[in-house]
Short mmCIF file of C-alpha atoms in Angstrom, two decimals:
data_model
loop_
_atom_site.label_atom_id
_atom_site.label_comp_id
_atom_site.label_asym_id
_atom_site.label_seq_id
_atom_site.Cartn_x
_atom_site.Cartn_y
_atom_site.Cartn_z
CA UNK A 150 75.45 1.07 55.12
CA UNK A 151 78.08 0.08 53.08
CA UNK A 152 80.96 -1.92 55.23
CA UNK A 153 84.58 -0.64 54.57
CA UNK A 154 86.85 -3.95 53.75
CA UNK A 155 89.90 -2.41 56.07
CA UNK A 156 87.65 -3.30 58.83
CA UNK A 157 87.17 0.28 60.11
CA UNK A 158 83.60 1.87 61.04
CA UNK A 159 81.00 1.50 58.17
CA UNK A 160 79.79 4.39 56.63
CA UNK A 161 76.25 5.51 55.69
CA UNK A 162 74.63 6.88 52.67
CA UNK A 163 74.28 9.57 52.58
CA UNK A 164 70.37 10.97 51.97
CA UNK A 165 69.54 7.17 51.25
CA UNK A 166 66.16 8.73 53.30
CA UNK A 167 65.05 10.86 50.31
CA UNK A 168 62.80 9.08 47.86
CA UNK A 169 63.99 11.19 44.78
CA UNK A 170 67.43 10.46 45.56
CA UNK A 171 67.46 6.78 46.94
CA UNK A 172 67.52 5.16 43.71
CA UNK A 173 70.77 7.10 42.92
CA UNK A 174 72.06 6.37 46.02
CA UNK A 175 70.99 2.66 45.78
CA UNK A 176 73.03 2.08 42.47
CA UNK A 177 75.77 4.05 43.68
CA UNK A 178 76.23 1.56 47.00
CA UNK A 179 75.86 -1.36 45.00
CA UNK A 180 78.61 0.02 42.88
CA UNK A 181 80.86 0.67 46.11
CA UNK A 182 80.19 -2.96 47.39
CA UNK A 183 81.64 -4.22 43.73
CA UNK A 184 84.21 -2.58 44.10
CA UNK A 185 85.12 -3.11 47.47
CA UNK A 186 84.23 -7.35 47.09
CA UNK A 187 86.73 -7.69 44.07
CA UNK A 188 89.78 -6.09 44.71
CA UNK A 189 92.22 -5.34 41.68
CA UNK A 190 93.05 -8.49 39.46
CA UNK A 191 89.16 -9.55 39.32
CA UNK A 192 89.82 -12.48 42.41
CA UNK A 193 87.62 -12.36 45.25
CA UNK A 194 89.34 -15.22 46.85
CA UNK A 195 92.18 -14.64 49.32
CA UNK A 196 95.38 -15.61 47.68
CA UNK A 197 97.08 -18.73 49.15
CA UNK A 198 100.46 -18.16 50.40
CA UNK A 199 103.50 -19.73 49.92
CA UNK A 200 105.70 -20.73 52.59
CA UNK A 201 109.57 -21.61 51.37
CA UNK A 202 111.63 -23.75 53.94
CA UNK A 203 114.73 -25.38 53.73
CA UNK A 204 115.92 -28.27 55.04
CA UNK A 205 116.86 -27.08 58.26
CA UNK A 206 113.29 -25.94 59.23
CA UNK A 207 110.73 -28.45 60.68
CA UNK A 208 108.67 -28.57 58.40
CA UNK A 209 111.20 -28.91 55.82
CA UNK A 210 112.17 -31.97 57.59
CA UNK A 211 108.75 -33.25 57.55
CA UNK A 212 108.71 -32.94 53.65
CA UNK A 213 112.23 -33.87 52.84
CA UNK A 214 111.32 -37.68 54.77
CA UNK A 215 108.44 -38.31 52.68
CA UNK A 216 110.14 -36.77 49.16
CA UNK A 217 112.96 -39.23 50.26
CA UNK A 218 110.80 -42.21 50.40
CA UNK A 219 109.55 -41.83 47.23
CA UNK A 220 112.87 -41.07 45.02
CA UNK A 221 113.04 -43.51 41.81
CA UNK A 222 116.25 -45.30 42.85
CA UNK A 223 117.23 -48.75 41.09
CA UNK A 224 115.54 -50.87 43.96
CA UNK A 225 117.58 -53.56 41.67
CA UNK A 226 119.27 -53.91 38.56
CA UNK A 227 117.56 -55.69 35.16
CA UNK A 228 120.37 -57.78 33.54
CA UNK A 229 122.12 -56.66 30.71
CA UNK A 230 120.34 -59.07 28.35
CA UNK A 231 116.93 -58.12 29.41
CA UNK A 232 115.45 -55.88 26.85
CA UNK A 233 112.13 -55.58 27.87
CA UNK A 234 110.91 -56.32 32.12
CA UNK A 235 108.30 -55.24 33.83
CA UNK A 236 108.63 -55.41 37.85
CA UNK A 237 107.27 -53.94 40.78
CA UNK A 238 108.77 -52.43 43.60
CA UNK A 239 107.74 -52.57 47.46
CA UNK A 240 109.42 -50.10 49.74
CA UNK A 241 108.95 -49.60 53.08
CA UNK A 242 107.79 -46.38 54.55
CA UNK A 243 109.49 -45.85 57.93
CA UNK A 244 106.52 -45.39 60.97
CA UNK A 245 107.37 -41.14 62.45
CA UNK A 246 106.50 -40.91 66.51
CA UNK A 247 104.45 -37.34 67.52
CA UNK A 248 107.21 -35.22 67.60
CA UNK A 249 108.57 -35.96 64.22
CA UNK A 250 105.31 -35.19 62.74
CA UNK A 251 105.20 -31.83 64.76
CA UNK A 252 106.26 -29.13 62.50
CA UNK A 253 106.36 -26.16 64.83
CA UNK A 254 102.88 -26.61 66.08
CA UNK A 255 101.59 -28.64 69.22
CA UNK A 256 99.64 -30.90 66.55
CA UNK A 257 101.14 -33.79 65.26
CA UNK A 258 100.21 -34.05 61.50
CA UNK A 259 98.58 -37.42 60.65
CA UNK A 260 100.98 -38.49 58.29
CA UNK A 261 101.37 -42.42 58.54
CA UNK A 262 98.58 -43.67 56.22
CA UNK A 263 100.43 -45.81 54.49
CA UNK A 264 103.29 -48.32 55.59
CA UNK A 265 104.20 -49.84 52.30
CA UNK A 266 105.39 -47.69 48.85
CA UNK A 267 104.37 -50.04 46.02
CA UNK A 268 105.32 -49.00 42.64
CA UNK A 269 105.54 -50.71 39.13
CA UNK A 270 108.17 -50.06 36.79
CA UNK A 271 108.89 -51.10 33.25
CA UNK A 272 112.53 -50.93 31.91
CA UNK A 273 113.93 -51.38 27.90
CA UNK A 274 117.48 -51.26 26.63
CA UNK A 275 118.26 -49.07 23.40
CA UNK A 276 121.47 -50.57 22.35
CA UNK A 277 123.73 -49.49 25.33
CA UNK A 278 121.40 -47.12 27.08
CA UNK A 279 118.08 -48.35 29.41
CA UNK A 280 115.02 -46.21 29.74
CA UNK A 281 112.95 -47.31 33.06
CA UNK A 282 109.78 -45.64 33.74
CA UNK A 283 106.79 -45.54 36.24
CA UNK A 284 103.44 -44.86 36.82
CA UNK A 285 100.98 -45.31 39.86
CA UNK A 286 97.40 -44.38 38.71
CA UNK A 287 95.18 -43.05 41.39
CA UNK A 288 93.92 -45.68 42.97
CA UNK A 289 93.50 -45.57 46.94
CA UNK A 290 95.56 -47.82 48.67
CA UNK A 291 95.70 -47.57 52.28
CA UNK A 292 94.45 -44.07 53.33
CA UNK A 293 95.63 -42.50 50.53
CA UNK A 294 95.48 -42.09 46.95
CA UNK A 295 98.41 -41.34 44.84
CA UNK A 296 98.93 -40.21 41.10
CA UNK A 297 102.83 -40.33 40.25
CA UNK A 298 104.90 -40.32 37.13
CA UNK A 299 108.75 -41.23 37.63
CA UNK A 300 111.46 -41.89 34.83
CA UNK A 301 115.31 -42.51 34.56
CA UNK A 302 117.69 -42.86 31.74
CA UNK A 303 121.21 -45.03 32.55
CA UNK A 304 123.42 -43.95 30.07
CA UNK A 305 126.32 -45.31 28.89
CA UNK A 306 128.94 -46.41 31.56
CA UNK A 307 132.66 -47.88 32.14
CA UNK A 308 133.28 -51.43 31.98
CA UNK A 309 136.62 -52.73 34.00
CA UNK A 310 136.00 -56.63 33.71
CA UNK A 311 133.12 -57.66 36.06
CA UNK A 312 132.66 -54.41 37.60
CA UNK A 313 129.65 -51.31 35.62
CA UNK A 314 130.07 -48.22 36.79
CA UNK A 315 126.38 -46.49 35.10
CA UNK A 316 125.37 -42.90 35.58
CA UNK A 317 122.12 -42.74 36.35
CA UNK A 318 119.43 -39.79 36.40
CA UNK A 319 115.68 -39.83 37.36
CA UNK A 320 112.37 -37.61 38.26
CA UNK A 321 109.23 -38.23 40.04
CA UNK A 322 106.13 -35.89 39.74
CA UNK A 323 102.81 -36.08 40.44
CA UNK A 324 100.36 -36.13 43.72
CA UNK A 325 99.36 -37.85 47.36
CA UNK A 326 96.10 -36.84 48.56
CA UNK A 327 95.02 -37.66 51.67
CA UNK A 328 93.94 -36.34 55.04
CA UNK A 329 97.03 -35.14 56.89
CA UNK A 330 95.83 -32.37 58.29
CA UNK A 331 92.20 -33.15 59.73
CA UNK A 332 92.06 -36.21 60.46
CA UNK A 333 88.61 -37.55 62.58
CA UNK A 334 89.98 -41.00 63.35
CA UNK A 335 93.16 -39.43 64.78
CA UNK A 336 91.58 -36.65 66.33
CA UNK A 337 88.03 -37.48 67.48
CA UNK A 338 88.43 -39.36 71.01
CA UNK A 339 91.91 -38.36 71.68
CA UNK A 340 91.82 -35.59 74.00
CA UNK A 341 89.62 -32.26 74.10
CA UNK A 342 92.35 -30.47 72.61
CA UNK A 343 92.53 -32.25 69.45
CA UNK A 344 88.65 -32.58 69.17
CA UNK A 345 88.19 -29.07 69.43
CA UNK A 346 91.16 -28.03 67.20
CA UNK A 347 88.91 -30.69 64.24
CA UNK A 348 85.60 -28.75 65.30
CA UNK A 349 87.41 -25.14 65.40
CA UNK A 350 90.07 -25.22 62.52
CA UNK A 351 88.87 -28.06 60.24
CA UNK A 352 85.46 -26.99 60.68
CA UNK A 353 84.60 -30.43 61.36
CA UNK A 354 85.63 -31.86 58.25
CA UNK A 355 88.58 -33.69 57.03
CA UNK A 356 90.86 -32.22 54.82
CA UNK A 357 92.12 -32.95 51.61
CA UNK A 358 95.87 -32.33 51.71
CA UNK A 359 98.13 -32.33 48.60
CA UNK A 360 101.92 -33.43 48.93
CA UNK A 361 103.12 -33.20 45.67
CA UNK A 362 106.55 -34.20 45.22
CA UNK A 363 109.21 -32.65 42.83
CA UNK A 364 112.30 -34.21 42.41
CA UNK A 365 115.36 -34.47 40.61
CA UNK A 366 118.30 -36.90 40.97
CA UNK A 367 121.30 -38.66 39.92
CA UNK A 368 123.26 -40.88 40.92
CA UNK A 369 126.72 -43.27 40.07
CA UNK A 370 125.45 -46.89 40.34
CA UNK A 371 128.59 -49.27 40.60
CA UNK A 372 127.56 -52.96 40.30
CA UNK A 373 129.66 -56.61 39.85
CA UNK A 374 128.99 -59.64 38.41
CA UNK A 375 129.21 -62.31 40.80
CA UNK A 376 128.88 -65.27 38.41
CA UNK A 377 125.72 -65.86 36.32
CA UNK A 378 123.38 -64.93 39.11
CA UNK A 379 123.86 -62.67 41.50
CA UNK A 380 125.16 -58.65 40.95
CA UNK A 381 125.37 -56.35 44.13
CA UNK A 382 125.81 -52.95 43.69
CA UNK A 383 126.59 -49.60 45.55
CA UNK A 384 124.63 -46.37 44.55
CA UNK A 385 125.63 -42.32 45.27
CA UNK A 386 123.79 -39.75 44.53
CA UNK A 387 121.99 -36.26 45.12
CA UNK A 388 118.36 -35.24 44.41
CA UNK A 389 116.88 -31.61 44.01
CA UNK A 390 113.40 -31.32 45.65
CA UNK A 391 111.10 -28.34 45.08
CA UNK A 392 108.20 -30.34 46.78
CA UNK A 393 104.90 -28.66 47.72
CA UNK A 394 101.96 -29.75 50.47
CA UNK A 395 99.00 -27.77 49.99
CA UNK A 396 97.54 -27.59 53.36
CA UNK A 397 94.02 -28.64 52.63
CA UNK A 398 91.58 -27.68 55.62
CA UNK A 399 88.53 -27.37 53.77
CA UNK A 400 85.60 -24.81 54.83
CA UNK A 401 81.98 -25.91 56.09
CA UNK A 402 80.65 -25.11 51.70
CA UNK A 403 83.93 -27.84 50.74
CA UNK A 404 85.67 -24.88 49.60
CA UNK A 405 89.50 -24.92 50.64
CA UNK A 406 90.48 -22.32 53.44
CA UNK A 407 92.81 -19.67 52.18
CA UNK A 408 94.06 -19.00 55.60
CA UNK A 409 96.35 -21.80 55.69
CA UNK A 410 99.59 -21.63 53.23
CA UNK A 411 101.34 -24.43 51.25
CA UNK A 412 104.74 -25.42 52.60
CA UNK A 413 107.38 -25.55 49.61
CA UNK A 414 110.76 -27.28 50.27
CA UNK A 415 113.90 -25.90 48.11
CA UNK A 416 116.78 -28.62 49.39
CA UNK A 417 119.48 -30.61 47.45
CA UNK A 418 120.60 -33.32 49.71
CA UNK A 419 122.80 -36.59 49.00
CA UNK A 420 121.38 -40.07 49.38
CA UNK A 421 123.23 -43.41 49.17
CA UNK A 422 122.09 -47.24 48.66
CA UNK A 423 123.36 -50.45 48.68
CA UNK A 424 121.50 -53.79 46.91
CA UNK A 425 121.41 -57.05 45.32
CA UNK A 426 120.31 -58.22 42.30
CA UNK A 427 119.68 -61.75 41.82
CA UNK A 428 118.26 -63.90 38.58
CA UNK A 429 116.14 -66.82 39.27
CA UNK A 430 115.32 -68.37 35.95
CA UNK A 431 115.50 -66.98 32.32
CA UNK A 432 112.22 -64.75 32.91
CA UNK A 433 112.37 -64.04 36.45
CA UNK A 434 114.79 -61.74 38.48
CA UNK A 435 114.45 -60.38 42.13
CA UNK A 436 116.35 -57.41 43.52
CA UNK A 437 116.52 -55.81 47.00
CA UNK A 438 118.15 -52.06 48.20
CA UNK A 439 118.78 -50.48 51.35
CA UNK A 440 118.32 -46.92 50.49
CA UNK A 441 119.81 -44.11 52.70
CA UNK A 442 119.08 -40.64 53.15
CA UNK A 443 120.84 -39.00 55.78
CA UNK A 444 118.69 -36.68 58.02
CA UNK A 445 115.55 -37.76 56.52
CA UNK A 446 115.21 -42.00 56.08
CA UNK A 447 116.82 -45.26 55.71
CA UNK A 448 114.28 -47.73 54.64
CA UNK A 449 114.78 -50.99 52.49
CA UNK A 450 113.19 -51.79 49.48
CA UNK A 451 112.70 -55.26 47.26
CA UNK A 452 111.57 -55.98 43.86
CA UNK A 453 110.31 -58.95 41.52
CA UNK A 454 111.11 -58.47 37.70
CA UNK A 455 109.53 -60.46 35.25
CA UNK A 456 112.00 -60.34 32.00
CA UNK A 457 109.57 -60.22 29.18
CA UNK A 458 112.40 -60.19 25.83
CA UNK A 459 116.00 -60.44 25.94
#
């Protein structure tokens, strides 16, 4: 019997009974179930598909907050006769209630693994342009592990006494893996419905989801000198996301299940910040933002900069 992949009746071989034939008809079946097993293009695997939402949609939403959190704003300033710092950054990641982590499905998606956004940076200043850049290896830090490259160039701006006014633009690429999805500490021992989505749907497993973040932005940072010390500054901007979550469920062999898509956002939305930076001694400055993105977060971030040459 050779089983006909458009799920209609199978059909037999014909004089597979005859033993001067069966051979023949042997090789020939074998043949059929090739051909029928990999389709055209030589893949056997279902192709994924790809879901596009925009801002408006749920799940769009659900993407935009945590592309948001993650967008390489100044988080502080280094002063204009640093040039070389190092610093890291500490943001804080905003806790979501059920039904913002309900993207048009009864499930809420376990997305708050981590409450704190750490991130080191490294800045230098090339004559009247500054180059800042970022990396955060993949290490695991809370329940998840991240890999992500960000960068920004501050070009030349307008001086008017005190006051900078600095265009600014900046990227972030890269990975958060993590299980979003399936989750057995969220899911096991909360209610029979959630149990028997993790033993039905996840297959008992927990998945390994991908949000990958995409994003492009610039900004106008105006900032003051306030005496030696102390320069606040106001920040406007946009970013362009085309970030992607690869819906991880994973089958019982650890092979990823092709029957779930990955969500792709396509948004450009404005964002907005307001900060301090301060400097404490000749090698050490601090700096602090509150960083707004309407729709999707305001969250507040702080930063310690150690000035390595001026």
């Amino acid at each position: 019997w050779i089983v006909n992949s458009s799920g209609g009746v199978p059909l037999p071989i014909v004089g597979a009974g005859k033993n001067t034939c069966r051979w023949r008809y042997t090789f020939l079946g074998f043949i059929a179930v090739l051909l029928l097993a990999f389709p055209a293009g030589g893949v056997c695997a279902q192709a994924r598909v790809v879901e596009e939402h925009q801002f408006s949609d749920p799940e769009g939403r659900l993407l935009a907050f945590y592309s948001a959190a993650m967008s390489f704003t100044p988080a502080g300033i280094a002063p204009d006769a640093a040039r070389f710092s190092l610093a890291l950054e500490v943001s804080y990641v905003p806790y979501l209630n059920g039904a913002q982590r309900r993207p048009s499905i009864d499930k809420p998606e376990s997305t708050n693994l981590a409450p704190f956004f750490p991130r080191p940076r490294a800045s230098v200043r090339l004559g009247s342009w500054s180059l800042e850049g970022s990396w955060i290896p993949p290490m695991k830090v809370f329940d998840v592990k991240a890999n992500l490259v960000s960068a920004a160039i501050i070009a030349p701006g307008i001086r008017a006494g005190a006051v900078h006014i600095d265009p600014r633009v900046w990227g972030t690429i890269g990975s958060v893996k993590g299980s979003m999805t399936c989750s057995a500490s969220e899911m096991v021992g909360h209610g029979t419905d959630l149990e028997l989505y993790y033993n039905t749907i996840c297959h008992g497993r927990e998945s390994d989801d991908w949000f990958e973040p995409r994003t492009i932005g610039g900004e106008v940072v105006v900032s003051e000198d306030v005496g030696t010390s102390f320069r606040p500054y106001a920040m406007f901007g946009a970013r362009y996301d085309k970030t992607r979550f690869d819906i991880g469920v994973l089958n019982v062999d650890g092979s990823r299940d092709s029957d779930h898509p990955i969500l792709q956002l396509d948004s450009f939305r404005p964002h907005a910040a307001v900060g301090l930076a301060w400097r404490a001694s000749r090698n050490v400055a601090g700096g602090g933002e509150l960083f707004y993105a309407p729709g999707s977060v305001l969250t507040m971030r702080i930063s310690g900069r150690w000035i390595v040459r001026q």
